[in-house]
Tab-separated table of C-alpha atoms in Angstrom:
chain	number	residue	atom	x	y	z
R	1	MET	CA	162.346	-14.882	50.645
R	2	PRO	CA	159.239	-17.091	51.068
R	3	ASP	CA	157.903	-18.659	47.877
R	4	ALA	CA	154.389	-17.927	46.630
R	5	ARG	CA	152.816	-20.912	48.402
R	6	THR	CA	154.359	-19.979	51.752
R	7	TRP	CA	153.090	-16.438	51.342
R	8	GLN	CA	149.639	-17.867	50.653
R	9	VAL	CA	149.652	-19.714	53.957
R	10	VAL	CA	150.895	-16.659	55.826
R	11	ALA	CA	148.300	-14.353	54.345
R	12	GLY	CA	145.506	-16.890	54.501
R	13	SER	CA	146.009	-17.957	58.092
R	14	ALA	CA	146.582	-14.476	59.501
R	15	ALA	CA	143.460	-12.540	60.323
R	16	VAL	CA	144.604	-9.359	58.723
R	17	GLY	CA	147.335	-10.583	56.459
R	18	LEU	CA	144.516	-10.379	53.935
R	19	THR	CA	144.393	-6.596	54.033
R	20	VAL	CA	146.360	-4.361	51.739
R	21	SER	CA	148.325	-2.580	54.434
R	22	PHE	CA	150.616	-3.802	57.193
R	23	ALA	CA	148.940	-1.340	59.588
R	24	ALA	CA	145.986	-3.685	59.850
R	25	VAL	CA	148.230	-6.404	61.242
R	26	ALA	CA	149.201	-4.284	64.207
R	27	VAL	CA	145.642	-3.822	65.416
R	28	ALA	CA	144.398	-7.369	65.024
R	29	GLY	CA	146.570	-9.359	67.477
R	30	PRO	CA	147.412	-11.142	69.610
R	31	TRP	CA	149.690	-13.233	67.404
R	32	GLU	CA	151.658	-16.431	67.824
R	33	SER	CA	153.750	-17.996	65.059
R	34	GLY	CA	151.937	-16.063	62.336
R	35	GLN	CA	148.414	-16.949	63.501
R	36	ARG	CA	146.025	-15.067	65.780
R	37	THR	CA	145.870	-16.873	69.122
R	38	ALA	CA	142.068	-16.804	69.034
R	39	GLU	CA	142.184	-18.722	65.781
R	40	ARG	CA	144.695	-21.180	67.218
R	41	ALA	CA	142.310	-21.871	70.098
R	42	ALA	CA	139.414	-22.269	67.705
R	43	ALA	CA	141.417	-24.649	65.561
R	44	ALA	CA	142.236	-26.754	68.589
R	45	SER	CA	138.656	-26.947	69.791
R	46	ARG	CA	137.150	-27.572	66.330
R	47	GLY	CA	133.729	-26.809	67.783
R	48	HIS	CA	130.962	-27.039	65.169
R	49	GLN	CA	129.171	-23.779	64.470
R	50	SER	CA	125.683	-23.653	62.984
R	51	ASP	CA	125.014	-21.316	60.098
R	52	GLY	CA	121.550	-19.903	59.673
R	53	ARG	CA	119.207	-22.774	60.360
R	54	GLY	CA	119.495	-26.539	60.127
R	55	VAL	CA	119.028	-27.969	56.645
R	56	PRO	CA	118.735	-31.492	55.255
R	57	GLY	CA	122.008	-33.017	54.149
R	58	SER	CA	124.154	-31.164	56.665
R	59	ARG	CA	127.737	-32.295	57.145
R	60	ALA	CA	128.754	-35.197	59.299
R	61	GLN	CA	131.969	-35.310	61.326
R	62	PRO	CA	134.789	-34.194	58.995
R	63	PRO	CA	137.771	-36.421	58.267
R	64	ALA	CA	141.047	-35.780	60.026
R	65	GLU	CA	143.628	-33.736	58.181
R	66	ALA	CA	147.257	-32.885	58.677
R	67	ALA	CA	148.050	-29.489	60.124
R	68	ALA	CA	148.549	-26.586	57.758
R	69	PRO	CA	152.145	-25.744	56.868
R	70	PRO	CA	153.866	-23.449	59.388
R	71	ALA	CA	153.562	-19.741	58.735
R	72	ALA	CA	156.582	-17.579	58.164
R	73	ARG	CA	157.507	-15.067	60.842
R	74	VAL	CA	157.485	-12.005	58.630
R	75	LEU	CA	154.363	-10.637	56.942
R	76	THR	CA	154.620	-8.590	53.787
R	77	ALA	CA	151.844	-6.812	51.937
R	78	PRO	CA	149.945	-8.668	49.207
R	79	ALA	CA	151.144	-8.072	45.667
R	80	THR	CA	150.064	-4.906	43.862
R	81	ASP	CA	152.290	-5.231	40.788
R	82	PRO	CA	150.016	-5.082	37.710
R	83	ALA	CA	151.949	-8.021	36.284
R	84	THR	CA	150.523	-10.286	39.018
R	85	LEU	CA	146.896	-9.393	38.267
R	86	PRO	CA	145.029	-12.550	37.225
R	87	THR	CA	143.625	-12.401	33.716
R	88	GLN	CA	139.896	-12.599	33.187
R	89	GLN	CA	140.346	-15.375	30.659
R	90	ALA	CA	142.413	-17.526	32.998
R	91	LEU	CA	139.972	-17.083	35.886
R	92	ALA	CA	137.011	-17.895	33.667
R	93	ALA	CA	138.763	-21.058	32.469
R	94	ARG	CA	139.240	-22.159	36.083
R	95	LEU	CA	135.897	-21.129	37.576
R	96	ALA	CA	133.283	-21.534	34.844
R	97	PRO	CA	133.432	-25.370	34.768
R	98	LEU	CA	133.217	-25.519	38.569
R	99	LEU	CA	130.265	-23.144	38.653
R	100	ARG	CA	128.406	-25.463	36.270
R	101	ASP	CA	128.449	-28.262	38.860
R	102	PRO	CA	124.826	-29.539	39.092
R	103	ALA	CA	125.231	-29.857	42.859
R	104	LEU	CA	124.938	-26.050	43.077
R	105	GLY	CA	121.338	-26.038	41.895
R	106	ALA	CA	119.592	-24.153	39.109
R	107	LEU	CA	120.714	-20.599	39.961
R	108	ARG	CA	124.456	-19.961	40.345
R	109	THR	CA	126.138	-16.589	40.336
R	110	GLY	CA	129.692	-15.524	41.112
R	111	ALA	CA	132.050	-12.578	41.247
R	112	VAL	CA	135.775	-12.149	41.887
R	113	ILE	CA	137.327	-8.723	42.500
R	114	ASP	CA	140.940	-7.616	42.817
R	115	ALA	CA	141.060	-5.824	46.166
R	116	ALA	CA	143.896	-3.469	45.226
R	117	THR	CA	142.238	-2.085	42.088
R	118	GLY	CA	138.546	-2.870	42.570
R	119	LYS	CA	138.522	-4.498	39.142
R	120	LEU	CA	135.924	-7.195	38.488
R	121	LEU	CA	138.073	-10.097	37.314
R	122	TYR	CA	135.344	-12.687	36.943
R	123	GLY	CA	131.593	-12.504	36.812
R	124	SER	CA	128.827	-14.949	36.070
R	125	GLY	CA	125.465	-13.367	36.728
R	126	ALA	CA	127.500	-11.137	39.019
R	127	ALA	CA	124.858	-8.378	39.173
R	128	THR	CA	121.895	-10.750	39.557
R	129	PRO	CA	120.189	-10.380	42.964
R	130	SER	CA	119.955	-13.656	44.854
R	131	VAL	CA	119.043	-14.866	48.342
R	132	PRO	CA	122.234	-14.218	50.330
R	133	ALA	CA	121.266	-16.115	53.507
R	134	SER	CA	123.829	-15.409	56.245
R	135	THR	CA	126.315	-13.726	53.909
R	136	ILE	CA	124.095	-10.656	54.349
R	137	LYS	CA	125.744	-10.292	57.767
R	138	ILE	CA	128.723	-8.805	55.894
R	139	ALA	CA	126.434	-5.955	54.827
R	140	THR	CA	124.999	-5.604	58.339
R	141	ALA	CA	128.529	-5.361	59.746
R	142	ALA	CA	129.650	-2.822	57.160
R	143	ALA	CA	126.661	-0.583	57.833
R	144	ALA	CA	127.055	-0.705	61.623
R	145	LEU	CA	130.815	-0.141	61.586
R	146	SER	CA	130.575	2.748	59.129
R	147	VAL	CA	127.884	4.534	61.138
R	148	LEU	CA	128.854	3.718	64.731
R	149	GLY	CA	132.590	3.007	64.545
R	150	PRO	CA	134.443	-0.053	65.865
R	151	ASP	CA	134.705	1.322	69.435
R	152	HIS	CA	130.962	1.737	69.973
R	153	ARG	CA	129.487	-0.154	72.935
R	154	ILE	CA	125.856	-1.015	73.708
R	155	SER	CA	124.781	-0.153	77.245
R	156	THR	CA	122.191	-1.637	79.602
R	157	THR	CA	121.325	0.878	82.328
R	158	VAL	CA	119.425	1.125	85.580
R	159	LEU	CA	117.557	4.339	86.419
R	160	ALA	CA	115.951	5.625	89.618
R	161	THR	CA	112.602	6.931	88.418
R	162	GLY	CA	111.315	7.865	91.856
R	163	PRO	CA	112.078	7.512	95.568
R	164	HIS	CA	110.974	3.886	95.479
R	165	SER	CA	110.947	2.965	91.795
R	166	THR	CA	113.763	1.575	89.652
R	167	VAL	CA	113.819	0.751	85.957
R	168	LEU	CA	116.082	-1.614	84.020
R	169	VAL	CA	116.505	-0.072	80.574
R	170	GLY	CA	117.268	-2.271	77.600
R	171	GLY	CA	119.895	-0.767	75.317
R	172	GLY	CA	119.850	-3.534	72.718
R	173	ASP	CA	122.745	-5.730	73.862
R	174	PRO	CA	121.806	-9.374	73.152
R	175	THR	CA	125.123	-10.572	74.604
R	176	LEU	CA	124.456	-9.395	78.168
R	177	THR	CA	125.803	-12.223	80.328
R	178	ALA	CA	124.812	-13.557	83.722
R	179	ALA	CA	128.117	-12.246	85.100
R	180	ALA	CA	127.434	-8.768	83.730
R	181	LEU	CA	123.922	-8.832	85.192
R	182	ARG	CA	125.361	-9.750	88.603
R	183	THR	CA	127.787	-6.828	88.417
R	184	LEU	CA	124.922	-4.558	87.395
R	185	ALA	CA	122.977	-5.748	90.441
R	186	ASP	CA	126.013	-5.121	92.700
R	187	ASP	CA	126.325	-1.548	91.456
R	188	THR	CA	122.582	-0.925	91.640
R	189	ALA	CA	122.302	-2.229	95.204
R	190	ARG	CA	125.168	0.014	96.308
R	191	ALA	CA	123.636	3.031	94.605
R	192	LEU	CA	120.210	2.396	96.139
R	193	THR	CA	121.750	1.982	99.585
R	194	ALA	CA	123.627	5.260	99.158
R	195	ARG	CA	120.303	6.939	98.325
R	196	GLY	CA	118.716	5.451	101.451
R	197	THR	CA	116.393	3.218	99.447
R	198	ILE	CA	115.742	-0.161	101.003
R	199	ALA	CA	112.609	-1.046	99.018
R	200	THR	CA	111.771	-0.384	95.390
R	201	SER	CA	109.568	-1.503	92.561
R	202	LEU	CA	111.329	-2.714	89.433
R	203	GLY	CA	110.230	-1.990	85.916
R	204	TYR	CA	111.878	-2.698	82.587
R	205	ASP	CA	111.904	-0.344	79.620
R	206	LEU	CA	111.828	-1.768	76.088
R	207	SER	CA	111.024	1.494	74.321
R	208	LEU	CA	114.268	1.580	72.335
R	209	TYR	CA	112.920	-0.926	69.799
R	210	SER	CA	109.639	-0.720	67.912
R	211	GLY	CA	107.653	-2.912	65.545
R	212	PRO	CA	107.296	-6.706	65.629
R	213	VAL	CA	109.584	-8.610	67.993
R	214	GLN	CA	109.169	-11.889	66.137
R	215	HIS	CA	111.369	-12.527	63.139
R	216	PRO	CA	109.388	-13.392	59.987
R	217	ILE	CA	110.643	-16.989	60.164
R	218	GLY	CA	108.328	-17.488	63.170
R	219	ARG	CA	108.089	-18.087	66.888
R	220	ASN	CA	110.115	-20.459	69.038
R	221	ASN	CA	112.819	-20.835	66.435
R	222	GLN	CA	116.127	-22.168	67.722
R	223	ASN	CA	118.053	-19.805	65.445
R	224	ILE	CA	116.920	-16.524	66.991
R	225	ALA	CA	115.172	-15.098	70.038
R	226	PRO	CA	112.387	-12.516	69.914
R	227	VAL	CA	114.107	-9.268	68.939
R	228	THR	CA	113.855	-7.047	72.020
R	229	SER	CA	116.156	-4.427	73.510
R	230	LEU	CA	116.612	-6.380	76.752
R	231	MET	CA	117.726	-9.990	76.942
R	232	LEU	CA	120.166	-12.198	78.780
R	233	ASN	CA	122.512	-14.418	76.755
R	234	GLU	CA	120.429	-14.027	73.603
R	235	GLY	CA	117.415	-15.511	75.352
R	236	ARG	CA	119.060	-18.943	75.403
R	237	LEU	CA	117.600	-21.465	77.811
R	238	ASP	CA	120.876	-23.359	78.135
R	239	THR	CA	124.479	-22.334	78.802
R	240	SER	CA	125.527	-22.137	75.135
R	241	ASP	CA	126.735	-18.920	73.515
R	242	HIS	CA	126.334	-19.853	69.829
R	243	GLY	CA	124.507	-22.242	67.560
R	244	LEU	CA	121.032	-23.671	67.844
R	245	ALA	CA	119.329	-23.450	71.236
R	246	ASP	CA	115.834	-23.280	72.674
R	247	ARG	CA	114.927	-19.641	73.338
R	248	SER	CA	112.790	-17.782	75.827
R	249	THR	CA	109.459	-16.571	74.499
R	250	ASP	CA	109.814	-13.387	76.586
R	251	PRO	CA	113.531	-12.738	77.155
R	252	ALA	CA	112.962	-9.207	78.489
R	253	ALA	CA	110.625	-10.313	81.285
R	254	ASP	CA	112.942	-13.206	82.122
R	255	THR	CA	115.921	-10.835	82.368
R	256	ALA	CA	114.027	-8.424	84.616
R	257	THR	CA	112.905	-11.297	86.850
R	258	ALA	CA	116.488	-12.518	87.148
R	259	PHE	CA	117.647	-8.977	87.975
R	260	ALA	CA	115.014	-8.631	90.706
R	261	LYS	CA	116.211	-11.902	92.248
R	262	LEU	CA	119.798	-10.616	92.234
R	263	LEU	CA	118.761	-7.362	93.922
R	264	ARG	CA	116.896	-9.250	96.650
R	265	ALA	CA	119.962	-11.397	97.249
R	266	ARG	CA	121.877	-8.157	97.831
R	267	GLY	CA	119.496	-6.893	100.480
R	268	VAL	CA	117.198	-4.765	98.348
R	269	LYS	CA	113.488	-5.376	98.856
R	270	VAL	CA	111.889	-5.503	95.431
R	271	THR	CA	108.155	-5.002	95.755
R	272	GLY	CA	105.780	-6.783	93.432
R	273	THR	CA	106.642	-8.361	90.096
R	274	PRO	CA	108.829	-6.603	87.523
R	275	ALA	CA	106.566	-4.860	85.047
R	276	ARG	CA	107.112	-3.276	81.680
R	277	THR	CA	107.495	0.474	82.147
R	278	PRO	CA	106.343	3.147	79.668
R	279	ALA	CA	108.923	4.919	77.555
R	280	ALA	CA	108.500	8.053	79.664
R	281	ALA	CA	110.545	6.464	82.457
R	282	ALA	CA	113.553	8.639	83.268
R	283	GLY	CA	115.746	9.547	86.183
R	284	PRO	CA	119.273	9.466	87.593
R	285	GLN	CA	121.439	6.579	86.397
R	286	LEU	CA	122.269	4.078	89.129
R	287	ALA	CA	124.369	1.602	87.170
R	288	LYS	CA	125.433	0.648	83.660
R	289	ALA	CA	126.746	-2.466	81.908
R	290	ALA	CA	128.485	-1.964	78.560
R	291	SER	CA	128.980	-4.578	75.869
R	292	VAL	CA	132.326	-5.392	74.317
R	293	PRO	CA	133.258	-2.984	71.487
R	294	LEU	CA	131.363	-3.193	68.229
R	295	SER	CA	134.483	-4.565	66.548
R	296	ALA	CA	134.331	-7.633	68.805
R	297	LEU	CA	130.575	-8.013	68.315
R	298	VAL	CA	131.082	-7.977	64.546
R	299	GLU	CA	133.824	-10.602	64.757
R	300	ARG	CA	131.654	-12.858	66.901
R	301	MET	CA	128.665	-12.355	64.618
R	302	LEU	CA	130.615	-13.304	61.501
R	303	THR	CA	132.648	-16.150	62.973
R	304	THR	CA	129.680	-17.987	64.506
R	305	SER	CA	126.970	-16.578	62.194
R	306	ASP	CA	125.138	-15.102	65.178
R	307	ASN	CA	121.628	-14.062	64.187
R	308	ASP	CA	120.761	-12.245	67.435
R	309	ILE	CA	123.808	-9.988	67.201
R	310	ALA	CA	123.038	-9.332	63.543
R	311	GLU	CA	119.534	-8.072	64.283
R	312	ALA	CA	120.832	-5.982	67.173
R	313	LEU	CA	123.499	-4.327	65.008
R	314	ALA	CA	120.961	-3.545	62.294
R	315	ARG	CA	118.813	-1.772	64.889
R	316	GLN	CA	121.781	0.045	66.388
R	317	THR	CA	122.453	1.370	62.888
R	318	ALA	CA	118.845	2.565	62.671
R	319	ILE	CA	119.077	4.288	66.065
R	320	ALA	CA	122.215	6.149	65.005
R	321	ALA	CA	120.377	7.268	61.864
R	322	HIS	CA	117.404	8.514	63.937
R	323	LEU	CA	115.130	5.912	62.383
R	324	PRO	CA	112.799	3.468	64.164
R	325	ALA	CA	114.683	0.525	65.618
R	326	SER	CA	112.531	-2.005	63.806
R	327	PHE	CA	112.906	-4.364	60.867
R	328	SER	CA	111.756	-1.634	58.461
R	329	GLY	CA	113.822	1.116	60.098
R	330	ALA	CA	116.916	-1.075	60.051
R	331	GLN	CA	116.349	-1.817	56.368
R	332	GLN	CA	116.345	1.910	55.597
R	333	ALA	CA	119.389	2.599	57.750
R	334	VAL	CA	121.511	-0.254	56.377
R	335	THR	CA	120.637	0.643	52.799
R	336	ALA	CA	121.559	4.294	53.362
R	337	ALA	CA	124.821	3.451	55.145
R	338	LEU	CA	125.988	1.142	52.359
R	339	GLY	CA	125.078	3.756	49.782
R	340	ARG	CA	127.286	6.269	51.564
R	341	LEU	CA	130.136	3.763	51.345
R	342	GLY	CA	129.717	3.852	47.589
R	343	LEU	CA	128.284	0.356	47.156
R	344	PRO	CA	126.058	0.019	44.065
R	345	LEU	CA	122.694	-1.091	45.468
R	346	ALA	CA	120.610	-2.049	42.432
R	347	GLY	CA	118.357	-4.944	43.436
R	348	ALA	CA	119.612	-5.109	47.039
R	349	LYS	CA	117.048	-5.709	49.771
R	350	PHE	CA	117.697	-5.904	53.517
R	351	THR	CA	114.531	-7.152	55.206
R	352	ASP	CA	116.530	-8.285	58.226
R	353	GLY	CA	120.094	-8.147	59.504
R	354	SER	CA	120.677	-11.872	59.846
R	355	GLY	CA	119.777	-13.316	56.445
R	356	LEU	CA	117.149	-15.689	57.799
R	357	ASN	CA	114.514	-14.012	55.627
R	358	ARG	CA	114.317	-15.316	52.065
R	359	ALA	CA	113.052	-11.915	50.945
R	360	ASP	CA	116.611	-10.538	51.311
R	361	ALA	CA	118.528	-9.941	48.100
R	362	LEU	CA	122.146	-9.219	47.223
R	363	SER	CA	124.268	-9.913	44.176
R	364	ALA	CA	127.602	-11.710	44.159
R	365	GLU	CA	129.296	-8.528	42.963
R	366	GLN	CA	127.795	-6.450	45.777
R	367	LEU	CA	129.141	-8.876	48.374
R	368	ALA	CA	132.577	-9.055	46.750
R	369	ARG	CA	132.721	-5.244	46.566
R	370	LEU	CA	131.779	-4.925	50.223
R	371	LEU	CA	134.714	-7.153	51.129
R	372	ALA	CA	137.011	-5.103	48.895
R	373	LEU	CA	135.879	-1.988	50.767
R	374	ALA	CA	136.724	-3.708	54.061
R	375	ALA	CA	140.229	-4.417	52.738
R	376	SER	CA	140.772	-0.877	51.524
R	377	PRO	CA	143.095	1.474	53.448
R	378	ARG	CA	140.399	4.102	52.911
R	379	HIS	CA	138.026	2.284	55.267
R	380	PRO	CA	139.975	1.110	58.325
R	381	GLN	CA	136.776	1.166	60.386
R	382	LEU	CA	135.574	-1.836	58.368
R	383	ARG	CA	138.598	-4.025	59.189
R	384	PRO	CA	136.714	-6.183	61.775
R	385	ILE	CA	134.788	-7.644	58.851
R	386	LEU	CA	137.992	-9.284	57.621
R	387	THR	CA	139.199	-10.333	61.050
R	388	GLY	CA	135.805	-11.853	61.822
R	389	LEU	CA	135.581	-14.055	58.742
R	390	PRO	CA	135.981	-17.749	59.593
R	391	VAL	CA	139.232	-19.396	58.487
R	392	ALA	CA	138.809	-22.364	56.156
R	393	GLY	CA	139.308	-25.621	58.023
R	394	PHE	CA	140.033	-23.865	61.312
R	395	SER	CA	137.325	-21.661	62.823
R	396	GLY	CA	133.656	-20.836	63.026
R	397	THR	CA	131.315	-22.005	60.292
R	398	LEU	CA	134.291	-23.144	58.190
R	399	SER	CA	135.845	-25.338	60.877
R	400	ASP	CA	134.667	-28.521	59.165
R	401	ARG	CA	135.122	-27.432	55.544
R	402	PHE	CA	138.041	-27.142	53.086
R	403	ARG	CA	139.756	-30.093	54.717
R	404	GLY	CA	140.481	-32.297	51.719
R	405	GLY	CA	144.289	-32.063	51.702
R	406	PRO	CA	147.124	-29.564	51.173
R	407	ALA	CA	145.521	-28.048	48.057
R	408	SER	CA	142.057	-27.744	49.597
R	409	GLY	CA	142.321	-24.122	50.681
R	410	ALA	CA	142.409	-24.873	54.411
R	411	GLY	CA	144.064	-21.969	56.193
R	412	LEU	CA	144.173	-19.928	52.981
R	413	ILE	CA	140.581	-18.763	52.662
R	414	ARG	CA	138.516	-16.572	54.964
R	415	ALA	CA	134.811	-16.518	54.209
R	416	LYS	CA	131.278	-16.062	55.475
R	417	THR	CA	128.900	-18.862	54.613
R	418	GLY	CA	125.175	-18.726	53.993
R	419	THR	CA	122.810	-21.679	54.293
R	420	LEU	CA	119.043	-21.992	54.084
R	421	THR	CA	117.133	-24.940	52.678
R	422	GLY	CA	118.078	-24.999	48.997
R	423	VAL	CA	120.230	-21.865	49.349
R	424	ASN	CA	124.008	-22.069	49.664
R	425	ALA	CA	126.459	-19.192	49.491
R	426	ILE	CA	130.006	-18.205	50.350
R	427	ALA	CA	131.724	-14.814	50.266
R	428	GLY	CA	135.235	-14.042	51.411
R	429	THR	CA	138.853	-13.222	50.739
R	430	VAL	CA	141.863	-15.164	49.534
R	431	VAL	CA	145.432	-14.370	48.579
R	432	ALA	CA	146.084	-16.212	45.320
R	433	ALA	CA	149.309	-18.071	44.606
R	434	ASP	CA	150.767	-15.004	42.896
R	435	GLY	CA	150.131	-12.857	45.986
R	436	ARG	CA	147.044	-10.943	44.825
R	437	LEU	CA	144.334	-10.310	47.408
R	438	LEU	CA	141.027	-11.314	45.845
R	439	THR	CA	137.521	-10.952	47.200
R	440	PHE	CA	134.817	-13.307	45.976
R	441	ALA	CA	131.220	-14.359	46.345
R	442	PHE	CA	129.293	-17.323	44.980
R	443	LEU	CA	125.522	-17.507	45.523
R	444	THR	CA	123.369	-20.503	44.585
R	445	GLN	CA	119.758	-21.620	44.811
R	446	GLY	CA	117.990	-24.895	44.192
R	447	ALA	CA	120.488	-27.418	45.540
R	448	THR	CA	118.971	-30.635	46.861
R	449	SER	CA	121.957	-31.524	49.047
R	450	ALA	CA	123.572	-28.938	51.296
R	451	THR	CA	126.652	-31.129	51.672
R	452	ALA	CA	127.194	-31.481	47.934
R	453	ALA	CA	126.571	-27.772	47.342
R	454	GLN	CA	129.036	-26.756	50.053
R	455	THR	CA	131.679	-29.056	48.621
R	456	ALA	CA	131.184	-27.505	45.180
R	457	LEU	CA	131.469	-23.998	46.654
R	458	ASP	CA	134.640	-25.031	48.463
R	459	ARG	CA	136.136	-26.127	45.158
R	460	LEU	CA	135.414	-22.722	43.647
R	461	ALA	CA	137.124	-20.853	46.481
R	462	SER	CA	140.029	-23.311	46.527
R	463	ALA	CA	140.557	-22.763	42.795
R	464	LEU	CA	141.116	-19.079	43.565
R	465	ALA	CA	143.625	-19.933	46.296
R	466	ALA	CA	145.626	-22.061	43.845
R	467	CYS	CA	145.431	-19.530	41.057
R	468	GLY	CA	148.694	-18.080	39.784
R	469	CYS	CA	146.938	-16.882	36.667
């Protein structure tokens, strides 16, 4: 039988070895030698992922580290024996000194919860609302998955609104790719030809979303495009699919212009310039492009801290709740969805879905409880939250962290990071040395060095991984 440390590596490296039921393992594959193949690829590439927006004191190239120990071939469920439950006194003795590290700034809060029982094992200002930065994406994911389900897809459609008029309708998919747009043009050209249409005007419908399109952090920000229901590759002006990038100032118009060019290349005469079409546009559907399932969008959002997907999912939640697909409507919808999940919401505030807004507020305990809900067998629809969390030292926004040696927590911790200037946070899951699945969150404000604050947060999470207390 594997010893406790081997089990830690197995459960920490496996995407869903961190859940409390083996059933989750079956749906998360593909697997190879105890590790999801997607994570293996990410570990090999070690591509740096940005988190939120650039801050002073960001990390330089990380030092090399030996590979994590090999994972065992057989996964067993995390421990549920009451005798293995860490004691509050032992956790406090381990964590309290680390949380006092001056590198974390003036405000430091933390919470640790036993996933099997929901018991708060450690709290320091656990109920105090704080700026969550990108860790709020955990809440955005939970709301969207609970309302829409993991199989939901976001569609971009093309309608024939008259004998010689066509409309491209934005459905809110920020991940629409150039390849998908080409396929949409292929299908549209065939459908128009079948209808005997050789010339058409082209409009684009953005009526799905309402309210301001600019995020409160401002225009022309490399972290996020204008929030519209129609955009190509998140409005990026380069070929990247994550991280910082210059963005289009009008991604909807740019997408419609690109679509018109594709139609012309396929023999369709597009008259005039694509124009925004009123919401009243309707007609037979000519073609449709669907996004990947919501489960995959959530995983991508959490792994790479994708702000555009986060805002889109918040609005999709609002649409499902029959609320305006705006910043304010999304705030109402996310709050209501989390309340239905049973999350205590005192002090919580969701002014956006991405965490770029400093007016957001969540407590460490609320984040830790959300992760415990995602691990619960009662909420299998939330499982993509766990599978999307970056793996310490291997993937996403944790690819260059937790790499200080065998006891650093690399491969053992899965967590979402949050970083704004002076704000540093981490929230995730870990299987402790005694086999208990723990969820945790540590939120800080006032740090002068992002690098030093992140290192201090890494020590806190690593102390949980080493805990047999």
